[in-house]
Amino acid sequence: MSDLTVSHVSSIPLEKTEGRKALRDPVSDFKKALIESIDEVNRLEQEARQKAEGMVQGKVEIHEAMIAMEQANLSLRLLIQIRNKMIAAYEEIMRMQL
């Protein structure tokens, strides 16, 4: 039987860690996403209003104005549904017994 020796093993230097990385706050992420969504709906509403005014003045084609108005309408309806779901979730939490 041969004799196995481990004499030529060198250590590998490890990088120093900075500690635990900060976890992302899900509340602030949700808040940021909600604010961005509200801003986007507002932007689409303003764009639709400008296109409608442009259509009346003859500067914008009717189909462009209608598309902008429908986009604004859909985004507003989606935002309202999100609000309704948030209210339902809040009410469900309030009904929970401790």
PDB file of C-alpha atoms in Angstrom:
ATOM      1  CA  MET A   1       0.000   0.000   0.000  1.00  0.00           C
ATOM      2  CA  SER A   2       1.280   3.468  -0.856  1.00  0.00           C
ATOM      3  CA  ASP A   3       1.501   6.232   1.638  1.00  0.00           C
ATOM      4  CA  LEU A   4      -0.542   9.310   0.604  1.00  0.00           C
ATOM      5  CA  THR A   5       0.633  12.621   1.943  1.00  0.00           C
ATOM      6  CA  VAL A   6      -0.776  16.060   1.469  1.00  0.00           C
ATOM      7  CA  SER A   7       2.254  18.237   1.682  1.00  0.00           C
ATOM      8  CA  HIS A   8       1.947  20.475  -1.353  1.00  0.00           C
ATOM      9  CA  VAL A   9      -1.451  21.999  -0.644  1.00  0.00           C
ATOM     10  CA  SER A  10      -1.538  25.768  -0.572  1.00  0.00           C
ATOM     11  CA  SER A  11      -4.284  27.879   0.887  1.00  0.00           C
ATOM     12  CA  ILE A  12      -6.441  30.022  -1.350  1.00  0.00           C
ATOM     13  CA  PRO A  13      -6.919  33.571  -0.096  1.00  0.00           C
ATOM     14  CA  LEU A  14     -10.563  34.471   0.365  1.00  0.00           C
ATOM     15  CA  GLU A  15     -11.973  37.853  -0.460  1.00  0.00           C
ATOM     16  CA  LYS A  16     -13.164  39.824   2.487  1.00  0.00           C
ATOM     17  CA  THR A  17     -16.907  40.233   2.481  1.00  0.00           C
ATOM     18  CA  GLU A  18     -18.571  43.530   3.181  1.00  0.00           C
ATOM     19  CA  GLY A  19     -21.113  41.956   5.457  1.00  0.00           C
ATOM     20  CA  ARG A  20     -24.697  41.252   4.613  1.00  0.00           C
ATOM     21  CA  LYS A  21     -26.043  43.184   1.709  1.00  0.00           C
ATOM     22  CA  ALA A  22     -29.061  45.284   2.504  1.00  0.00           C
ATOM     23  CA  LEU A  23     -32.256  43.661   1.354  1.00  0.00           C
ATOM     24  CA  ARG A  24     -34.568  45.680  -0.831  1.00  0.00           C
ATOM     25  CA  ASP A  25     -37.580  47.031   0.978  1.00  0.00           C
ATOM     26  CA  PRO A  26     -40.701  45.551  -0.672  1.00  0.00           C
ATOM     27  CA  VAL A  27     -42.892  48.342   0.705  1.00  0.00           C
ATOM     28  CA  SER A  28     -40.823  51.092  -0.886  1.00  0.00           C
ATOM     29  CA  ASP A  29     -40.602  49.084  -4.140  1.00  0.00           C
ATOM     30  CA  PHE A  30     -44.392  48.752  -4.237  1.00  0.00           C
ATOM     31  CA  LYS A  31     -44.832  52.408  -3.358  1.00  0.00           C
ATOM     32  CA  LYS A  32     -42.411  53.425  -6.102  1.00  0.00           C
ATOM     33  CA  ALA A  33     -44.185  51.226  -8.671  1.00  0.00           C
ATOM     34  CA  LEU A  34     -47.568  52.618  -7.651  1.00  0.00           C
ATOM     35  CA  ILE A  35     -46.388  56.227  -7.906  1.00  0.00           C
ATOM     36  CA  GLU A  36     -44.838  55.532 -11.306  1.00  0.00           C
ATOM     37  CA  SER A  37     -48.113  53.984 -12.484  1.00  0.00           C
ATOM     38  CA  ILE A  38     -50.117  56.992 -11.327  1.00  0.00           C
ATOM     39  CA  ASP A  39     -47.670  59.327 -13.058  1.00  0.00           C
ATOM     40  CA  GLU A  40     -47.937  57.290 -16.262  1.00  0.00           C
ATOM     41  CA  VAL A  41     -51.746  57.418 -16.189  1.00  0.00           C
ATOM     42  CA  ASN A  42     -51.576  61.169 -15.652  1.00  0.00           C
ATOM     43  CA  ARG A  43     -49.158  61.546 -18.567  1.00  0.00           C
ATOM     44  CA  LEU A  44     -51.438  59.528 -20.849  1.00  0.00           C
ATOM     45  CA  GLU A  45     -54.448  61.622 -19.803  1.00  0.00           C
ATOM     46  CA  GLN A  46     -52.591  64.849 -20.602  1.00  0.00           C
ATOM     47  CA  GLU A  47     -51.401  63.464 -23.928  1.00  0.00           C
ATOM     48  CA  ALA A  48     -54.966  62.445 -24.842  1.00  0.00           C
ATOM     49  CA  ARG A  49     -56.226  65.913 -23.947  1.00  0.00           C
ATOM     50  CA  GLN A  50     -53.551  67.540 -26.124  1.00  0.00           C
ATOM     51  CA  LYS A  51     -54.352  65.245 -29.043  1.00  0.00           C
ATOM     52  CA  ALA A  52     -58.072  65.978 -28.705  1.00  0.00           C
ATOM     53  CA  GLU A  53     -57.366  69.708 -28.758  1.00  0.00           C
ATOM     54  CA  GLY A  54     -55.082  69.192 -31.748  1.00  0.00           C
ATOM     55  CA  MET A  55     -57.821  67.266 -33.519  1.00  0.00           C
ATOM     56  CA  VAL A  56     -60.290  70.115 -32.979  1.00  0.00           C
ATOM     57  CA  GLN A  57     -57.723  72.553 -34.381  1.00  0.00           C
ATOM     58  CA  GLY A  58     -57.060  70.288 -37.357  1.00  0.00           C
ATOM     59  CA  LYS A  59     -53.429  69.570 -36.392  1.00  0.00           C
ATOM     60  CA  VAL A  60     -53.917  65.916 -35.399  1.00  0.00           C
ATOM     61  CA  GLU A  61     -55.652  63.116 -37.277  1.00  0.00           C
ATOM     62  CA  ILE A  62     -58.767  61.690 -35.650  1.00  0.00           C
ATOM     63  CA  HIS A  63     -57.342  58.177 -35.359  1.00  0.00           C
ATOM     64  CA  GLU A  64     -54.306  59.454 -33.425  1.00  0.00           C
ATOM     65  CA  ALA A  65     -56.558  61.277 -30.973  1.00  0.00           C
ATOM     66  CA  MET A  66     -58.823  58.249 -30.566  1.00  0.00           C
ATOM     67  CA  ILE A  67     -55.876  55.933 -29.923  1.00  0.00           C
ATOM     68  CA  ALA A  68     -54.465  58.306 -27.295  1.00  0.00           C
ATOM     69  CA  MET A  69     -57.866  58.631 -25.601  1.00  0.00           C
ATOM     70  CA  GLU A  70     -58.364  54.858 -25.557  1.00  0.00           C
ATOM     71  CA  GLN A  71     -54.891  54.300 -24.088  1.00  0.00           C
ATOM     72  CA  ALA A  72     -55.651  56.828 -21.362  1.00  0.00           C
ATOM     73  CA  ASN A  73     -59.026  55.216 -20.728  1.00  0.00           C
ATOM     74  CA  LEU A  74     -57.574  51.707 -20.439  1.00  0.00           C
ATOM     75  CA  SER A  75     -54.762  52.802 -18.152  1.00  0.00           C
ATOM     76  CA  LEU A  76     -57.209  54.648 -15.897  1.00  0.00           C
ATOM     77  CA  ARG A  77     -59.510  51.607 -15.719  1.00  0.00           C
ATOM     78  CA  LEU A  78     -56.533  49.408 -14.822  1.00  0.00           C
ATOM     79  CA  LEU A  79     -55.468  51.832 -12.090  1.00  0.00           C
ATOM     80  CA  ILE A  80     -59.012  51.826 -10.698  1.00  0.00           C
ATOM     81  CA  GLN A  81     -58.993  48.011 -10.602  1.00  0.00           C
ATOM     82  CA  ILE A  82     -55.664  48.056  -8.749  1.00  0.00           C
ATOM     83  CA  ARG A  83     -57.165  50.499  -6.255  1.00  0.00           C
ATOM     84  CA  ASN A  84     -60.205  48.249  -5.805  1.00  0.00           C
ATOM     85  CA  LYS A  85     -57.981  45.216  -5.162  1.00  0.00           C
ATOM     86  CA  MET A  86     -55.942  47.183  -2.622  1.00  0.00           C
ATOM     87  CA  ILE A  87     -59.104  48.262  -0.796  1.00  0.00           C
ATOM     88  CA  ALA A  88     -60.389  44.677  -0.792  1.00  0.00           C
ATOM     89  CA  ALA A  89     -57.060  43.445   0.606  1.00  0.00           C
ATOM     90  CA  TYR A  90     -57.124  46.132   3.308  1.00  0.00           C
ATOM     91  CA  GLU A  91     -60.689  45.206   4.267  1.00  0.00           C
ATOM     92  CA  GLU A  92     -59.698  41.530   4.432  1.00  0.00           C
ATOM     93  CA  ILE A  93     -56.816  42.365   6.761  1.00  0.00           C
ATOM     94  CA  MET A  94     -59.122  44.446   8.947  1.00  0.00           C
ATOM     95  CA  ARG A  95     -61.526  41.474   9.269  1.00  0.00           C
ATOM     96  CA  MET A  96     -58.758  39.196  10.549  1.00  0.00           C
ATOM     97  CA  GLN A  97     -59.026  38.261  14.183  1.00  0.00           C
ATOM     98  CA  LEU A  98     -55.965  38.394  16.357  1.00  0.00           C
TER      99      LEU A  98
END
